[in-house]
XYZ file of C-alpha atoms in Angstrom:
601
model
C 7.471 -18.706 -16.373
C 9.193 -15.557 -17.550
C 8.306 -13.563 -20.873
C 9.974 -10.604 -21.737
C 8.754 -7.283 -23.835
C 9.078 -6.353 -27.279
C 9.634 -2.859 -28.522
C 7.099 -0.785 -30.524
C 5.712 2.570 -31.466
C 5.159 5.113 -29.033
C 4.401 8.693 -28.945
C 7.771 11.162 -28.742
C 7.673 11.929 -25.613
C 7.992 9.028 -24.545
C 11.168 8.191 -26.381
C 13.220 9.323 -23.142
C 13.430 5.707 -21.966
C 11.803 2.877 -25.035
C 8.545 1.960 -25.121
C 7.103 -1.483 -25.442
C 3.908 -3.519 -26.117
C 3.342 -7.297 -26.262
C 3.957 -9.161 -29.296
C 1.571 -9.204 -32.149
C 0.497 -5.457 -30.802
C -1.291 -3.931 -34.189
C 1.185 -0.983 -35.882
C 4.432 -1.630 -34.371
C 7.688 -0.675 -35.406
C 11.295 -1.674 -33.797
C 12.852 0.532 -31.674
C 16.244 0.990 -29.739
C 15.727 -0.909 -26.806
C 16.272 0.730 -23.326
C 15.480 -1.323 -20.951
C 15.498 -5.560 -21.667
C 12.207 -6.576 -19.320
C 11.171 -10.178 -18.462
C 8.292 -11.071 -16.182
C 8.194 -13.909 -14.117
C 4.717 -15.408 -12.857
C 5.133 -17.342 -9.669
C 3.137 -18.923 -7.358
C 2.588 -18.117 -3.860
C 5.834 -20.246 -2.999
C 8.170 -18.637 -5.538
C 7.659 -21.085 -8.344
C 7.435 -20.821 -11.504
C 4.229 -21.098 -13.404
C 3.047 -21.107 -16.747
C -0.642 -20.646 -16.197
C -1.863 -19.094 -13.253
C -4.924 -20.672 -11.807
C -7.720 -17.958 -11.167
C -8.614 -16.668 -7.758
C -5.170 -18.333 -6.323
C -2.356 -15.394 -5.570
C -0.452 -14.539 -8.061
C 3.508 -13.502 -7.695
C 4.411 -10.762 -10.279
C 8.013 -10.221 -10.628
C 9.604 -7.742 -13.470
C 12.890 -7.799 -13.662
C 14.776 -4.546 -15.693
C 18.153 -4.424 -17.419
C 19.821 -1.205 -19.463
C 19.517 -2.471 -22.976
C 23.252 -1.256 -23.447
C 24.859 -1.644 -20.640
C 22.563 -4.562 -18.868
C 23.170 -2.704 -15.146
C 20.154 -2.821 -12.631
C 17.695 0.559 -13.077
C 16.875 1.664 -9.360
C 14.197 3.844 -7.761
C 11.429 3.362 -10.624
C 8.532 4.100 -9.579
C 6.052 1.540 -11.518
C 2.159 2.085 -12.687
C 0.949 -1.056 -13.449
C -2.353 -2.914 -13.653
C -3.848 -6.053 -15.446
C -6.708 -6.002 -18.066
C -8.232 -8.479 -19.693
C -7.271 -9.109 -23.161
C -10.829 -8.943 -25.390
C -11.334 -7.837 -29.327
C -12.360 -4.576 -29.814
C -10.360 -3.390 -26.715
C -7.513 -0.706 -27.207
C -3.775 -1.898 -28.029
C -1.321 -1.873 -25.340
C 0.462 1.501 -26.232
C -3.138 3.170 -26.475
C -4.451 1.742 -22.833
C -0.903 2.643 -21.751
C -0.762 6.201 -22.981
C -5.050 6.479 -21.589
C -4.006 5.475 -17.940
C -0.745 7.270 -17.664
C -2.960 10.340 -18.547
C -6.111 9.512 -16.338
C -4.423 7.369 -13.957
C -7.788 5.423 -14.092
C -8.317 1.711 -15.015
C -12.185 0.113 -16.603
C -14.325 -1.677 -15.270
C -12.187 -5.884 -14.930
C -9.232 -4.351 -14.623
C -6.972 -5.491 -11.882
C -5.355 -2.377 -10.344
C -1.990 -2.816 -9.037
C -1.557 0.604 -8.015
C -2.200 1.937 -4.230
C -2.838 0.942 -0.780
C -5.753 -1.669 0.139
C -6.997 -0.745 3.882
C -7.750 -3.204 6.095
C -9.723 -2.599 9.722
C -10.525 -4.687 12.098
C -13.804 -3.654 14.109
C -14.901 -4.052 17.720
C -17.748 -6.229 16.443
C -14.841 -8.900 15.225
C -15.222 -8.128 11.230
C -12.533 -6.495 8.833
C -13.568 -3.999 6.569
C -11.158 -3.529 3.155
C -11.340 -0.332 1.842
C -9.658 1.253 -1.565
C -8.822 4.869 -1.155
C -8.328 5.123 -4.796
C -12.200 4.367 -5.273
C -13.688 7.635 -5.952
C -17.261 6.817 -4.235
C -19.315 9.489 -2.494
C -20.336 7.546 0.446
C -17.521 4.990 1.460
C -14.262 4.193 -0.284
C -15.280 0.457 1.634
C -15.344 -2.593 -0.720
C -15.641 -5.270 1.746
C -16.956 -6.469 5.209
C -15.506 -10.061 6.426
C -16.863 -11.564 9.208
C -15.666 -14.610 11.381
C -17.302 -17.035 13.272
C -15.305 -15.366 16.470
C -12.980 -12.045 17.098
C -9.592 -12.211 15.673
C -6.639 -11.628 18.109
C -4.808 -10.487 15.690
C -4.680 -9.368 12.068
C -1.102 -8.715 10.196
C -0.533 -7.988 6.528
C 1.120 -10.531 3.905
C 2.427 -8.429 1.316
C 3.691 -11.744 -0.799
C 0.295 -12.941 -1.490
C -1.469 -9.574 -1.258
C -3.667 -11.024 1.511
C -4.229 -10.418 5.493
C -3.636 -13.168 7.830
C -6.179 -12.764 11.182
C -5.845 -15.137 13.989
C -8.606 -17.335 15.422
C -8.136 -18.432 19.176
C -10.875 -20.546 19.807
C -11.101 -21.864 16.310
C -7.050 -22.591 16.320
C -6.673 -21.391 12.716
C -5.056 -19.125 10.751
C -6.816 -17.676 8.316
C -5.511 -15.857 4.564
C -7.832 -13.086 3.491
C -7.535 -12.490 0.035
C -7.560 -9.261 -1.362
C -9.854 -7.602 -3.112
C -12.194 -10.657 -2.904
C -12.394 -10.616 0.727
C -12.754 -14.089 0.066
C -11.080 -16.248 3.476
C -8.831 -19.347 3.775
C -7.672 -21.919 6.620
C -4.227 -21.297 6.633
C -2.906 -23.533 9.153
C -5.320 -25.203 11.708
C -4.800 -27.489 15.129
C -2.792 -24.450 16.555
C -3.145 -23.740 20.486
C -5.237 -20.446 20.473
C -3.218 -18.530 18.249
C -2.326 -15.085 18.879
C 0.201 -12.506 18.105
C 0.878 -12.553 14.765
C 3.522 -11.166 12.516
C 5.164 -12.026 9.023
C 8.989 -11.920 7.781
C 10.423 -10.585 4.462
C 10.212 -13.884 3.319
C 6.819 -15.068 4.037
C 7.446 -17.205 7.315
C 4.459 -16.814 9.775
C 4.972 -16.377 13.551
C 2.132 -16.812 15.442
C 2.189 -17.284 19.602
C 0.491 -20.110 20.630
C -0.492 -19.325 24.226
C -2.282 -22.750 25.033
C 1.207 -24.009 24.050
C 3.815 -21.323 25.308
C 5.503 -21.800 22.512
C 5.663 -19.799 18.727
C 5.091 -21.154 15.628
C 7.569 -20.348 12.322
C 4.949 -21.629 9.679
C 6.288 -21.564 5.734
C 3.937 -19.357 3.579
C 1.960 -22.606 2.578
C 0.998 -23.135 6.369
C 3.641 -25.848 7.299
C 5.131 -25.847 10.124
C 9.132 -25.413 10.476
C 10.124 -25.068 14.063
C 8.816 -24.151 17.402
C 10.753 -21.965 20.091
C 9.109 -22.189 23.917
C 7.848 -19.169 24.920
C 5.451 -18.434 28.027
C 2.473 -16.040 27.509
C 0.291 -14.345 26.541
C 3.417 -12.497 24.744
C 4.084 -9.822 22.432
C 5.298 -10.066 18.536
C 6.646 -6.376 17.650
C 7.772 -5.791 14.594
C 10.903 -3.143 14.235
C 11.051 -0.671 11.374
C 13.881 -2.696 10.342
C 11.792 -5.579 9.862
C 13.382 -7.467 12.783
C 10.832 -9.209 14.873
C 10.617 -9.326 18.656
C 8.791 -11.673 20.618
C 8.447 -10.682 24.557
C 7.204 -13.616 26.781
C 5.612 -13.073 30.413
C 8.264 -13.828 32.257
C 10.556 -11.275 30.966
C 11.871 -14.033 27.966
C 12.562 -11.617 24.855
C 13.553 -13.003 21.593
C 14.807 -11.369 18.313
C 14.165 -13.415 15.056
C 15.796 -12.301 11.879
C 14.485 -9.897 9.119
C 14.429 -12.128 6.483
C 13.127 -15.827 7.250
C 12.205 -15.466 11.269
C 14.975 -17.290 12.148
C 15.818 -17.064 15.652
C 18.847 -14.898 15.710
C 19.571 -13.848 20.064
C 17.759 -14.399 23.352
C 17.710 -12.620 26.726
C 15.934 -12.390 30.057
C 14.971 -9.422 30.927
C 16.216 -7.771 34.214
C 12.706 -6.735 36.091
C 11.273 -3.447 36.031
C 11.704 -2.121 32.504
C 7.991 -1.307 31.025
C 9.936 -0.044 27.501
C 11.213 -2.101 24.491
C 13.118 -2.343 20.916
C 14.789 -4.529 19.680
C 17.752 -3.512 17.105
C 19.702 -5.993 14.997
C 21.991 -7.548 17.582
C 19.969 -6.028 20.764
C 17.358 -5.163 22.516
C 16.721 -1.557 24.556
C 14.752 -1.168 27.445
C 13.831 1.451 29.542
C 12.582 1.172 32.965
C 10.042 4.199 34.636
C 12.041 4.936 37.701
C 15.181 5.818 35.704
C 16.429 8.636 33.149
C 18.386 5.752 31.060
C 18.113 3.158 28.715
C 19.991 -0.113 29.102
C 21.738 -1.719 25.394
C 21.516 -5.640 26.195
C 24.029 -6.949 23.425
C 22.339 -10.580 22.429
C 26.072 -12.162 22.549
C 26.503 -11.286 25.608
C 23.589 -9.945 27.282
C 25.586 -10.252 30.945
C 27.170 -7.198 29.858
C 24.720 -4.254 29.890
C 25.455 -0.847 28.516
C 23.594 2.508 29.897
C 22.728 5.716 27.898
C 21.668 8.701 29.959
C 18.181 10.305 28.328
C 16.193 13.282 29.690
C 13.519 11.812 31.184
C 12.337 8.304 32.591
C 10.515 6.472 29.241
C 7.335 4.595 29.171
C 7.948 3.465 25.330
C 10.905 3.349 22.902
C 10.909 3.417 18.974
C 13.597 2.761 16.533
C 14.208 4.457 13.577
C 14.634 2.389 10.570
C 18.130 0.652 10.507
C 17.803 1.531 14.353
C 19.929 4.927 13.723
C 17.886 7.380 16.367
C 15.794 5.700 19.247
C 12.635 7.827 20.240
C 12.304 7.266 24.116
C 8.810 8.710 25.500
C 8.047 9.546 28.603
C 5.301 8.720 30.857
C 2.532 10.657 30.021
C 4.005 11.442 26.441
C 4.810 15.132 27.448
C 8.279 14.225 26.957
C 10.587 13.157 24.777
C 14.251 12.029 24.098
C 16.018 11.395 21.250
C 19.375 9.251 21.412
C 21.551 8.469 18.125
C 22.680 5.329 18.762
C 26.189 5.640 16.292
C 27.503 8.330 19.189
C 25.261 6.374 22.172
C 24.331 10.127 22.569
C 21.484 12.191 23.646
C 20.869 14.362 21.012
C 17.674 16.030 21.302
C 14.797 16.395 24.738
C 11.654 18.187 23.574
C 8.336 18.766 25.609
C 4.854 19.040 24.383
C 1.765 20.736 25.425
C -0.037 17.753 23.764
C 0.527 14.107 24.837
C 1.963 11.880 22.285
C 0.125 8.387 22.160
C 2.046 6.877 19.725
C 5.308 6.575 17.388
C 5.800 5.182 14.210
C 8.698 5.439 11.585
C 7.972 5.389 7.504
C 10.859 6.224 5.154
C 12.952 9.177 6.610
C 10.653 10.173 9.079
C 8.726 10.026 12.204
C 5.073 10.450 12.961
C 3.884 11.807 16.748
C -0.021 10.851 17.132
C -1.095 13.220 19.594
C -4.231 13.318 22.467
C -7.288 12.569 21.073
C -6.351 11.696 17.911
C -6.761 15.501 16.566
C -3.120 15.650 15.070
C -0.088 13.865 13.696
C 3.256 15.782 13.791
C 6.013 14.866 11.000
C 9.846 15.068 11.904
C 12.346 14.293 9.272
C 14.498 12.316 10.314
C 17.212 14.452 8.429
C 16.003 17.521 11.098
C 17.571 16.066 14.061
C 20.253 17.741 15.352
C 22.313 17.973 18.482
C 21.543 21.103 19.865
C 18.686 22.034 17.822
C 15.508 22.276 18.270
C 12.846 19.508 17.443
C 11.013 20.689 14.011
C 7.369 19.048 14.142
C 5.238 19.756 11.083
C 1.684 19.302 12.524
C -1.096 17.497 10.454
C -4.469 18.296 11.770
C -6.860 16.165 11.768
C -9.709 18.367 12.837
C -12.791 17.514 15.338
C -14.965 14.866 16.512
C -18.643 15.519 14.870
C -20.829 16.726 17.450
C -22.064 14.454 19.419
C -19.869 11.860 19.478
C -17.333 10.586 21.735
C -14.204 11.475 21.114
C -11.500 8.066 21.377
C -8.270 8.614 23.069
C -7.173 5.220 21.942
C -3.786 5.530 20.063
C -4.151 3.883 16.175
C -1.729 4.881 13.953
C 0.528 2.223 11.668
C 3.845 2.386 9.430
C 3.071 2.390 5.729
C 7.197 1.897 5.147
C 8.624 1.055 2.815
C 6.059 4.386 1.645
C 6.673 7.648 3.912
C 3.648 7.508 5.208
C 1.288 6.522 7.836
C -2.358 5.785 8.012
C -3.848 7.058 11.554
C -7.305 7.127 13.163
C -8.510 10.808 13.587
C -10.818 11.950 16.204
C -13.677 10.934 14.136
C -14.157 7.000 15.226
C -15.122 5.708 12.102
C -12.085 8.462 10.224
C -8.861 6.985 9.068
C -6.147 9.448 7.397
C -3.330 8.653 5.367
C -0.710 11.129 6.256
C 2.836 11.439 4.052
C 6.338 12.633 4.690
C 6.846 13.865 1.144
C 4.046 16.817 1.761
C 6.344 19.298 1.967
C 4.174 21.866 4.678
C 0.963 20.748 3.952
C -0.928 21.120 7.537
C -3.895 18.426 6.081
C -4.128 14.982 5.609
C -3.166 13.909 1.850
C -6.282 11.105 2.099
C -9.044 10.605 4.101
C -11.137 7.384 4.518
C -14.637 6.913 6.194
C -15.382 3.568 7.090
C -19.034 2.381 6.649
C -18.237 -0.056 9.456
C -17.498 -0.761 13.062
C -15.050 1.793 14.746
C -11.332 -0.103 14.343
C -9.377 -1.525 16.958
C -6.485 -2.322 14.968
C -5.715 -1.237 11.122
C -3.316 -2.327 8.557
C -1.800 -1.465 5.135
C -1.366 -3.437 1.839
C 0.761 -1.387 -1.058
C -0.335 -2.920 -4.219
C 2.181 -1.144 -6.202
C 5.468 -3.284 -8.120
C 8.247 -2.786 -5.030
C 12.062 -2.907 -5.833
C 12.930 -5.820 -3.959
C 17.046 -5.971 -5.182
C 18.562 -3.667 -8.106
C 16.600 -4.125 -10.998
C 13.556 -6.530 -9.492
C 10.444 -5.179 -8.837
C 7.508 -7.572 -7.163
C 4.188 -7.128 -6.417
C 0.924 -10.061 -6.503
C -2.562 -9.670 -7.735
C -5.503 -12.344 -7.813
C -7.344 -13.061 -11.079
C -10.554 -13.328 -11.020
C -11.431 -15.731 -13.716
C -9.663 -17.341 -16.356
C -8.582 -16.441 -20.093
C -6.492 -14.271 -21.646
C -5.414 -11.609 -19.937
C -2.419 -8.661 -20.193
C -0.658 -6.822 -17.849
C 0.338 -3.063 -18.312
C 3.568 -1.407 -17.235
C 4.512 2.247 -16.763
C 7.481 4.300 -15.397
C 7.589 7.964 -15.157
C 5.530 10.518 -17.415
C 5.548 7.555 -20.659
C 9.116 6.800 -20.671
C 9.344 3.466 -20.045
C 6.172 1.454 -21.180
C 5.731 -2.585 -21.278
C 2.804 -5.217 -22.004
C 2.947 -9.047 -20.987
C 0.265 -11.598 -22.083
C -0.734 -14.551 -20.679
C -3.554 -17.166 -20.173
C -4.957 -18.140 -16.850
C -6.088 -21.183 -15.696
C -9.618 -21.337 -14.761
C -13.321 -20.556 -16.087
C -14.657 -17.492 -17.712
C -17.061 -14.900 -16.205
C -20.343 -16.662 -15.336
C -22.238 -16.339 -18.745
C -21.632 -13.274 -21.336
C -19.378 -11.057 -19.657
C -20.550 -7.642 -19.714
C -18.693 -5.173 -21.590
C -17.762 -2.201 -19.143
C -19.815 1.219 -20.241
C -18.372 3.126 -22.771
C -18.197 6.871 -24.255
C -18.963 7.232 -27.095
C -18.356 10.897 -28.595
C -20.566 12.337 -31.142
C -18.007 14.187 -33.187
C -20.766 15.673 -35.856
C -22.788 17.840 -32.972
C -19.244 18.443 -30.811
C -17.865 21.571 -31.273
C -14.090 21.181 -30.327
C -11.686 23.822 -30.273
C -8.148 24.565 -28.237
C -8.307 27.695 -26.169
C -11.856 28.045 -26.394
C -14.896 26.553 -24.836
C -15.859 23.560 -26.205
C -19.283 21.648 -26.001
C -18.429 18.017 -26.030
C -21.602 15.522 -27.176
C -21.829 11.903 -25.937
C -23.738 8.663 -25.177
C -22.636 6.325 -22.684
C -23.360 2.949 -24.221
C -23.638 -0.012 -21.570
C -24.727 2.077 -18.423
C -28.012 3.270 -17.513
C -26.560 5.412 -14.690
C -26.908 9.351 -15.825
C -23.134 10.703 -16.068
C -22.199 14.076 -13.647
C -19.421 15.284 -14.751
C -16.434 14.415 -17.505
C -12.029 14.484 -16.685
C -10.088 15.875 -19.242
C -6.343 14.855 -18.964
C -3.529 15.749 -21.328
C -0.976 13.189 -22.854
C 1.934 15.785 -22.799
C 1.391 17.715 -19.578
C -0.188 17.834 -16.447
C -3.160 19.628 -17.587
C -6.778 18.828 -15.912
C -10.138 19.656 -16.758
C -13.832 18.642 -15.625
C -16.549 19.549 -17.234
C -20.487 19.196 -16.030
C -22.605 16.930 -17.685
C -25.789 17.748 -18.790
C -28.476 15.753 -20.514
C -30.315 17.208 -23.937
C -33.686 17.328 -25.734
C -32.480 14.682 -28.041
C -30.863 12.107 -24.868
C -27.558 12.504 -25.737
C -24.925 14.222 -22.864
C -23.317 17.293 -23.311
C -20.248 18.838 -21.267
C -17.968 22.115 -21.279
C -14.160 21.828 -21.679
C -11.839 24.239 -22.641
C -8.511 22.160 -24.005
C -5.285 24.255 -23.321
C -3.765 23.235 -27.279
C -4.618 21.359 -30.057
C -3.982 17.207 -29.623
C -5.844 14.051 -28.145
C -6.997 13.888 -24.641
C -8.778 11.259 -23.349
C -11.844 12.073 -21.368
C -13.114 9.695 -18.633
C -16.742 9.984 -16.237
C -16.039 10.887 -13.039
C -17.113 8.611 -10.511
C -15.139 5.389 -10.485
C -18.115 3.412 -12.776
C -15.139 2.052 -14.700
C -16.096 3.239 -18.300
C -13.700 2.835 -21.022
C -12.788 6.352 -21.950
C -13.116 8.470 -25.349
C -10.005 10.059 -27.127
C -10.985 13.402 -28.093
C -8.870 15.022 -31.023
C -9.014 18.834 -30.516
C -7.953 20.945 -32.677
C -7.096 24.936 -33.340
């Protein structure tokens, strides 16, 4: 079902863009229209539906038109998240104006902002964690077990779930996130394996009772099989191509987009070293400075490219542009652009590189030990310069604890980023290209779980997914009337969608998520001056620590330390930069709606 945006009021600054609520939003007025928005809610097949069923995933696709001139807006970069619709609740433009400010959603909110985390242990359990949580123990928010160790886990971005597989068991399983809550996804399978998933949704899993893969449509269904002897590989290029490496040297490519088979070869013996590209496969073998281009058409011609050193691994850029070829050891490295079928670059290390992965324009080097990730732009590389590594340290292991020299590191792409294990087992990092020459990690995690064996990334966010569409998928968790919330930018382009989901309400009253409540007659509130701010919280017993202050207009920030009086009410000191409203949240991630605080001179 699609529904589409209506303009209203919104605050001048904002007036860049438009800025729309949902119909029926309380003091609207008609404005010039900037962007035409519809929203589309879809099931997890693609089709349309008019009311989502609760706890089922949940397909969220906005598509954007210029109000004049109806082209396609690209590269917005959309906040979004879904709140249940409830009397007494602030309009659209309010919540939308409180978040863009705070960047903070209440307590039944479904964020759509932000990565989910998921890590699979050594004990055979994932644990999902939320780096935006702001918890002072563990950002962790689940633990799933399984009645046996996965082989495999792999992300499904289309249903904003994780797919593990279950050899013994000869399942599939969906994970949905957050809930943790798990599916049979397929069953009857011949201990599944290697997993991986295509743009479109299409499954492949390696069935290595069967020496075969399985293409399964999102639902589960089977659609073909393709004979292949194991146990084999499933790698998945930054390009999104997928190759499949049997035993006996059999390597496959399957397409981007729907898995489709798209080229075969057999692999000469010898070569250790593999990528595919989009109408070949490299390898490498350790005796020999070279890499050999097998063209899938006609993989009985071979072409050579001379490299520095013999390579133990090869990784592709995305779009397969430069081809990182590592040598044993990881001490050395060689960098071929494959338009000129040219060495371009050979660098040395100190430090062993363990592992290579690509995000956006860049590349990431995890190094020995886990104690470091270096950064190259892809943008850097030049023939006959040297090889600029920005290094991200990662610091120590804490004393008395062993030290992993596993590598762990995986792609966030289409974000520039990574998330890598550090040298702390339990320590995951989330390391971006965008950091300019920031020498720390951007995020860290610690996992209140078993020590990871493999890790993977969910972006929650709205991604552009053609000019002018942007997709993402949530899960509801109950029934009713609910809205979702759109921002772009600092308030320029604002938009509210209601619906009603299928399903029942919260088990008995639902609670009403804590609320502060200022008490404006013992406040004193001034700009450029310290000001005492008096509260309650209503609907928490939890004692408050400390308050965020965060302008509408700027990028001002201020906390403030709570402190609790004679009389029981909470007091905190801000000191606003100018007259205006600010909204003021707790600190703390206990989801409490926040107060607008008019200061003035």
């Amino acid at each position: 079902m699609t529904r589409r945006g209506t303009p209203k009021t919104a605050p001048a600054l904002a007036l860049l863009l438009a800025a729309a609520t949902i119909p029926m939003a309380a003091g609207a007025q008609d404005l010039v229209e900037a962007y035409r928005a519809d929203l589309a809610l879809l099931d997890r097949d693609g089709k349309a539906v008019s009311r989502p069923a609760a706890n089922t995933p949940l397909r969220l696709r906005l598509t954007l038109a210029d109000g004049a001139t109806g082209a396609a807006p690209r590269g917005l970069h959309l906040a979004a998240f879904l709140r249940p619709a409830a009397a007494g609740k602030a309009d659209c433009a309010e919540t939308a104006r409180i978040y863009r400010a705070t960047r903070r959603t209440a307590r039944g909110d479904v964020d759509l902002n932000g990565l989910l985390i998921a890590s699979l242990g050594r004990d055979g359990r994932i644990a999902l964690a939320d780096p935006r949580l702001d918890l002072a123990t563990s950002n962790l928010t689940r633990i799933v077990s399984f009645p046996e160790a996965p082989a495999a886990i792999a992300a499904e971005p289309a249903t904003m779930a994780m797919l593990a597989s279950l050899p013994a068991a000869g399942e599939v399983v969906r994970i949905l996130l957050p809930s943790g809550e798990r599916q049979v996804l397929t069953s009857g399978l011949g201990r599944p394996g290697a997993l991986a998933v295509a743009r479109d949704g299409s499954i492949v899993v390696h069935e290595e009772a069967r020496q075969r893969l399985a293409v399964l449509a999102p639902s589960g269904e089977p659609r073909t099989h393709i004979a292949l002897d194991g146990p084999a590989r499933l790698e998945v290029a930054t390009d999104g191509h997928i190759l499949a490496l049997g035993e006996s040297g059999a390597a496959l490519v399957l397409d981007s987009d729907d898995a489709r088979e798209t080229g075969r070869a057999t692999l000469p013996a010898g070569p250790k070293a593999f990528s595919p590209l989009a109408h070949a496969l490299l390898t490498a073998a350790p005796d020999r400075a070279a890499l050999t281009r097998i063209f899938l058409d006609a993989p009985e011609q071979p072409a050579e490219i001379a490299i520095a050193a013999p390579a133990a691994s090869l990784h592709a850029s995305a779009g397969g542009r430069f081809i990182f070829a590592l040598g044993e050891g990881g001490r050395a490295l060689s960098i071929v652009d494959m338009q000129s079928e040219m060495l371009v670059q050979a660098a040395g290390f100190d430090e062993p590189v363990i592992a290579i992965a690509f995000a956006g324009e860049a590349a990431f080097l995890q190094f020995a030990g886990r104690s470091a990730v270096g950064v190259v732009t892809i943008d850097s590389i030049r023939a006959g310069k040297g090889l600029a590594v920005r290094r991200v340290d990662l610091g120590r292991a804490p004393e008395g604890v062993v030290q992993s020299e596993d590598a762990l590191i995986a792609s966030l792409a289409p974000i520039p980023g990574v998330l890598a294990a550090g040298p702390d087992p339990r320590g995951l990092y989330l390391i971006f290209a965008e950091a300019g020459h920031a020498n720390a990690p951007q995020t860290a995690l610690r996992l209140r779980s078993d020590v990871p064996r493999r890790v993977a990334a969910l972006d929650r966010s709205f991604r552009e997914t053609a000019p002018g569409r942007y997709e993402t998928a949530a899960l509801l968790p109950h029934g009713g009337a609910w809205m979702l919330v759109v921002n772009a930018g600092a308030g320029s382009f604002t938009r509210c969608f209601a619906f009603e989901a299928e399903g029942p309400a919260p088990a008995g009253a639902q609670a009403e998520p804590p609320r502060l409540v200022l008490d404006r007659e013992r406040s004193r509130i001034r700009a450029r001056t310290p000001s005492e701010l008096v509260f309650r919280l209503a609907g928490s017993e939890a004692p408050p620590r400390r308050l965020i202050a965060a302008s509408l207009t700027s990028h001002w920030r201020g906390t403030g330390t709570v402190r609790q009086r004679e009389d029981g009410l909470f007091a905190a000191e801000l000191s606003f930069p100018a007259p205006g409203q600010y909204p003021v949240i707790l600190d703390g991630g206990s989801g409490a709606e926040p107060m607008i605080v008019e200061v003035s001179e």
